[in-house]
Coordinates of C-alpha atoms in Angstrom, one line a residue:
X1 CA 90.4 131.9 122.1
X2 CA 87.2 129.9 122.0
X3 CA 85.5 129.1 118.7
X4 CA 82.2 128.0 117.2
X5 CA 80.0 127.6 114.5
X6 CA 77.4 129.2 112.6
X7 CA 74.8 127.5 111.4
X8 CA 73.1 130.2 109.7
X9 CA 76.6 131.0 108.1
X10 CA 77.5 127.0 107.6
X11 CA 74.1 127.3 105.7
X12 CA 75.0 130.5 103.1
X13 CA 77.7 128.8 102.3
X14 CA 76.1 125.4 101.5
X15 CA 73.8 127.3 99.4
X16 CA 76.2 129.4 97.8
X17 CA 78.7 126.0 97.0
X18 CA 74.9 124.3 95.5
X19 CA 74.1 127.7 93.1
X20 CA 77.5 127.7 91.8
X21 CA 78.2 124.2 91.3
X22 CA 74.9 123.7 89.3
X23 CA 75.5 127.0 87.1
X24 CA 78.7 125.8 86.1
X25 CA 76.7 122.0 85.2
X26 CA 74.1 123.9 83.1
X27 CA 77.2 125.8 81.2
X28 CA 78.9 122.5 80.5
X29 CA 76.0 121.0 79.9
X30 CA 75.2 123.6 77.0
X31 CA 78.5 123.4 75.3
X32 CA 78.6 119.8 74.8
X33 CA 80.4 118.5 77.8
X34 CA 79.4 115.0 79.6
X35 CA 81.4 116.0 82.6
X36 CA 83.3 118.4 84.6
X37 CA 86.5 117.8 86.7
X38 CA 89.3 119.4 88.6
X39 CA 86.2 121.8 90.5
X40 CA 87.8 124.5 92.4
X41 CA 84.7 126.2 94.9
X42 CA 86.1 129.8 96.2
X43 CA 84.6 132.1 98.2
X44 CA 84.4 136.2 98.9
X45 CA 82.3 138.3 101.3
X46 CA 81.6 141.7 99.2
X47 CA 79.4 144.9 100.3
X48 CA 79.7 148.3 101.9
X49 CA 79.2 146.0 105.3
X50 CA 80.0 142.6 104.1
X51 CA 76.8 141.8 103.9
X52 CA 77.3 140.1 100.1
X53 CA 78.2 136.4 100.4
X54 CA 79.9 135.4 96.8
X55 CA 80.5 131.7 95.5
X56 CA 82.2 131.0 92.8
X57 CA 83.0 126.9 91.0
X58 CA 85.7 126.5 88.4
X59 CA 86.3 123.3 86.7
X60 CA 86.6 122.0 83.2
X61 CA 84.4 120.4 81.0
X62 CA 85.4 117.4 79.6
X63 CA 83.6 114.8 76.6
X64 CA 84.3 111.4 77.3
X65 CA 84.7 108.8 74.6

């Protein structure tokens, strides 16, 4: 078996981690939080052909004092 790399893939996914990990700073951000921690980045491949690339960033927002 013989593997490789995608850089066109490597690069969906890069933008896909970016998108969600800013989206989730811009929803902390509007309910008060000055950080978020514990970020959990997942991804799914959705469509009739897989042709959908999904990514998702959970974390929690946190005030510091």
């Amino acid at each position: 078996m013989i593997g490789g790399r995608s850089k066109t893939y490597e690069s969906k996914l890069e933008d896909a981690r970016e998108t969600a990990i800013m989206e989730m700073q811009e929803i902390a951000q509007r309910k008060g939080a000055d950080a978020v921690v514990g970020i959990d980045i997942d991804y799914q491949v959705l469509g009739a052909n897989n042709g959908m690339l999904m990514g998702t960033a959970t974390g929690t927002a946190v005030k510091l004092k």
